[in-house]
Amino acid sequence: GAGVSQTPSNKVTEKGKYVELRCDPISGHTALYWYRQSLGQGPEFLIYFQGTGAADDSGLPNDRFFAVRPEGSVSTLKIQRTERGDSAVYLCASSPSTSGGAYEQFFGPGTRLTVL
Amino acid sequence: AQSVAQPEDQVNVAEGNPLTVKCTYSVSGNPYLFWYVQYPNRGLQFLLKYITGDNLVKGSYGFEAEFNKSQTSFHLKKPSALVSDSALYFCAVRDILEAGTALIFGKGTTLSVSS
């Protein structure tokens, strides 16, 4: 079956611009997570959704970052007024449920964002 | 607060030899533990997890990991390494008392298997 997909695979933008990153989770997965991975580091949590609602957005670094999941499937991570420090690989993951926390997360290939 | 430590940035091993990639963790309650592998320009792939029960967990591609509660460790092992095992490995933890929250990842260990 299809895995988690993310578009675009690469995004180059200029400082100050607005970007949107898209994630298509595995069909039927209710939980969706966004992570950010900087060079030489492990993924760092940004936000997670249970269905349509953001259940935990404590990892978002500031109010320039926002994410939505309006129909409980596809999610979009939005970054306003991008800064060079936002350059990283943005990973999306999904899992069948957050219930019990024992499910592994299935990751997409990521979007590499470069802010010039 | 939850945390994961992978004390080795890189592990080098010859093909056919056993390999170990170390991981220690810190959680308030009991842990769920995971290992993922990342190949260049690809997403993280799930290898195995410890939830409960037998401390020795077997996963994909011949990998296994041993949960040691007293040492708060979850080291990844394989009896005989392959060149194709060369990749970046991440250990991750979630406190079962905080089920539903995200995984906390270590910084990763690069495994290099030489022929």
CSV table of N, CA and C in Angstrom, one decimal, chain A residues 54-112:
chain,number,residue,atom,x,y,z
A,54,ALA,N,-5.4,19.9,16.3
A,54,ALA,CA,-4.0,19.9,16.8
A,54,ALA,C,-4.0,19.5,18.3
A,55,ALA,N,-3.6,18.3,18.6
A,55,ALA,CA,-3.7,17.8,20.0
A,55,ALA,C,-2.5,18.4,20.8
A,56,ASP,N,-1.4,18.7,20.1
A,56,ASP,CA,-0.2,19.2,20.8
A,56,ASP,C,0.6,20.0,19.8
A,57,ASP,N,0.7,21.3,20.0
A,57,ASP,CA,1.6,22.1,19.1
A,57,ASP,C,2.7,22.7,19.9
A,58,SER,N,3.1,22.1,21.0
A,58,SER,CA,4.1,22.6,21.9
A,58,SER,C,5.5,22.7,21.2
A,59,GLY,N,5.7,22.0,20.1
A,59,GLY,CA,7.0,22.0,19.5
A,59,GLY,C,7.2,23.0,18.4
A,60,LEU,N,6.1,23.7,18.1
A,60,LEU,CA,6.3,24.8,17.1
A,60,LEU,C,7.2,25.9,17.7
A,61,PRO,N,8.2,26.3,17.0
A,61,PRO,CA,9.2,27.2,17.5
A,61,PRO,C,8.7,28.6,17.8
A,62,ASN,N,7.8,29.1,17.0
A,62,ASN,CA,7.3,30.4,17.2
A,62,ASN,C,6.0,30.6,16.4
A,63,ASP,N,5.4,31.8,16.4
A,63,ASP,CA,4.1,31.9,15.7
A,63,ASP,C,4.2,32.1,14.2
A,64,ARG,N,5.4,32.0,13.7
A,64,ARG,CA,5.5,32.0,12.2
A,64,ARG,C,5.1,30.6,11.6
A,65,PHE,N,5.1,29.6,12.5
A,65,PHE,CA,4.8,28.2,12.1
A,65,PHE,C,3.3,27.9,12.5
A,66,PHE,N,2.7,27.3,11.5
A,66,PHE,CA,1.3,26.9,11.7
A,66,PHE,C,1.0,25.7,10.9
A,67,ALA,N,0.1,24.8,11.3
A,67,ALA,CA,-0.3,23.6,10.6
A,67,ALA,C,-1.8,23.4,10.7
A,68,VAL,N,-2.3,22.8,9.6
A,68,VAL,CA,-3.7,22.5,9.6
A,68,VAL,C,-3.9,21.1,9.0
A,69,ARG,N,-5.1,20.6,9.3
A,69,ARG,CA,-5.5,19.3,8.8
A,69,ARG,C,-7.0,19.3,8.8
A,70,PRO,N,-7.6,20.0,7.9
A,70,PRO,CA,-9.0,20.4,7.9
A,70,PRO,C,-10.0,19.2,7.8
A,71,GLU,N,-9.6,18.2,7.0
A,71,GLU,CA,-10.5,17.0,6.9
A,71,GLU,C,-10.0,15.8,7.5
A,72,GLY,N,-9.0,15.9,8.3
A,72,GLY,CA,-8.5,14.8,9.1
A,72,GLY,C,-7.6,13.8,8.3
A,73,SER,N,-7.2,14.3,7.1
A,73,SER,CA,-6.3,13.5,6.3
A,73,SER,C,-5.0,14.3,5.9
A,74,VAL,N,-5.0,14.9,4.8
A,74,VAL,CA,-3.9,15.7,4.4
A,74,VAL,C,-3.6,16.9,5.4
A,75,SER,N,-2.3,17.1,5.6
A,75,SER,CA,-2.0,18.2,6.5
A,75,SER,C,-1.0,19.2,5.7
A,76,THR,N,-1.1,20.4,6.1
A,76,THR,CA,-0.2,21.4,5.5
A,76,THR,C,0.5,22.2,6.6
A,77,LEU,N,1.9,22.2,6.5
A,77,LEU,CA,2.7,23.0,7.5
A,77,LEU,C,3.0,24.3,6.8
A,78,LYS,N,2.7,25.4,7.4
A,78,LYS,CA,2.8,26.7,6.8
A,78,LYS,C,3.9,27.5,7.6
A,79,ILE,N,4.8,28.1,6.9
A,79,ILE,CA,5.8,28.9,7.6
A,79,ILE,C,5.8,30.3,7.0
A,80,GLN,N,5.6,31.3,7.8
A,80,GLN,CA,5.5,32.7,7.3
A,80,GLN,C,6.9,33.4,7.6
A,81,ARG,N,7.2,34.4,6.7
A,81,ARG,CA,8.4,35.2,6.9
A,81,ARG,C,9.6,34.3,7.2
A,82,THR,N,9.9,33.4,6.3
A,82,THR,CA,10.9,32.4,6.5
A,82,THR,C,12.3,33.0,6.9
A,83,GLU,N,13.0,32.4,7.7
A,83,GLU,CA,14.4,32.8,8.1
A,83,GLU,C,15.4,31.7,7.7
A,84,ARG,N,16.6,32.1,7.6
A,84,ARG,CA,17.6,31.1,7.2
A,84,ARG,C,17.7,29.9,8.2
A,85,GLY,N,17.4,30.2,9.4
A,85,GLY,CA,17.4,29.2,10.5
A,85,GLY,C,16.3,28.2,10.3
A,86,ASP,N,15.4,28.4,9.5
A,86,ASP,CA,14.3,27.5,9.2
A,86,ASP,C,14.7,26.4,8.3
A,87,SER,N,15.9,26.5,7.6
A,87,SER,CA,16.4,25.5,6.7
A,87,SER,C,16.6,24.2,7.4
A,88,ALA,N,16.0,23.2,6.9
A,88,ALA,CA,16.0,21.8,7.6
A,88,ALA,C,15.2,20.9,6.7
A,89,VAL,N,15.2,19.6,7.1
A,89,VAL,CA,14.3,18.7,6.5
A,89,VAL,C,13.0,18.5,7.4
A,90,TYR,N,11.9,18.7,6.8
A,90,TYR,CA,10.6,18.6,7.5
A,90,TYR,C,10.0,17.3,7.2
A,91,LEU,N,9.8,16.5,8.3
A,91,LEU,CA,9.3,15.1,8.2
A,91,LEU,C,7.9,15.1,8.7
A,92,CYS,N,7.1,14.3,8.0
A,92,CYS,CA,5.7,14.0,8.4
A,92,CYS,C,5.6,12.5,8.7
A,93,ALA,N,4.9,12.2,9.7
A,93,ALA,CA,4.6,10.8,10.1
A,93,ALA,C,3.2,10.6,10.4
A,94,SER,N,2.7,9.4,10.3
A,94,SER,CA,1.3,9.0,10.7
A,94,SER,C,1.3,7.7,11.4
A,95,SER,N,0.3,7.5,12.2
A,95,SER,CA,0.1,6.2,12.9
A,95,SER,C,-1.4,6.0,13.0
A,96,PRO,N,-1.7,4.7,13.2
A,96,PRO,CA,-3.1,4.3,13.2
A,96,PRO,C,-3.9,5.0,14.3
A,97,SER,N,-3.3,5.3,15.4
A,97,SER,CA,-4.0,5.9,16.5
A,97,SER,C,-3.0,6.3,17.6
A,98,THR,N,-3.4,7.3,18.4
A,98,THR,CA,-2.5,7.6,19.5
A,98,THR,C,-2.9,6.8,20.7
A,99,SER,N,-3.9,6.0,20.6
A,99,SER,CA,-4.4,5.3,21.8
A,99,SER,C,-3.4,4.4,22.3
A,100,GLY,N,-3.0,4.5,23.6
A,100,GLY,CA,-2.0,3.6,24.2
A,100,GLY,C,-0.6,4.0,23.8
A,101,GLY,N,-0.3,4.7,22.7
A,101,GLY,CA,1.0,5.1,22.4
A,101,GLY,C,2.0,4.1,21.9
A,102,ALA,N,1.5,2.8,21.7
A,102,ALA,CA,2.4,1.7,21.3
A,102,ALA,C,2.6,1.6,19.8
A,103,TYR,N,1.8,2.4,19.1
A,103,TYR,CA,2.0,2.2,17.6
A,103,TYR,C,3.3,3.0,17.2
A,104,GLU,N,4.0,2.3,16.2
A,104,GLU,CA,5.1,3.0,15.6
A,104,GLU,C,4.5,4.0,14.6
A,105,GLN,N,5.4,5.0,14.3
A,105,GLN,CA,5.0,6.0,13.4
A,105,GLN,C,5.7,5.7,12.0
A,106,PHE,N,4.9,6.0,11.0
A,106,PHE,CA,5.4,5.7,9.6
A,106,PHE,C,5.8,7.1,9.0
A,107,PHE,N,7.0,7.2,8.6
A,107,PHE,CA,7.5,8.5,8.1
A,107,PHE,C,7.5,8.6,6.6
A,108,GLY,N,7.3,9.9,6.2
A,108,GLY,CA,7.4,10.2,4.8
A,108,GLY,C,8.9,10.5,4.5
A,109,PRO,N,9.2,10.8,3.2
A,109,PRO,CA,10.6,11.0,2.8
A,109,PRO,C,11.1,12.4,3.2
A,110,GLY,N,10.2,13.3,3.5
A,110,GLY,CA,10.6,14.6,4.0
A,110,GLY,C,10.6,15.6,2.9
A,111,THR,N,10.6,16.9,3.3
A,111,THR,CA,10.7,18.1,2.4
A,111,THR,C,12.0,18.8,2.9
A,112,ARG,N,12.9,18.9,2.0
A,112,ARG,CA,14.1,19.7,2.3
A,112,ARG,C,13.9,21.2,2.0
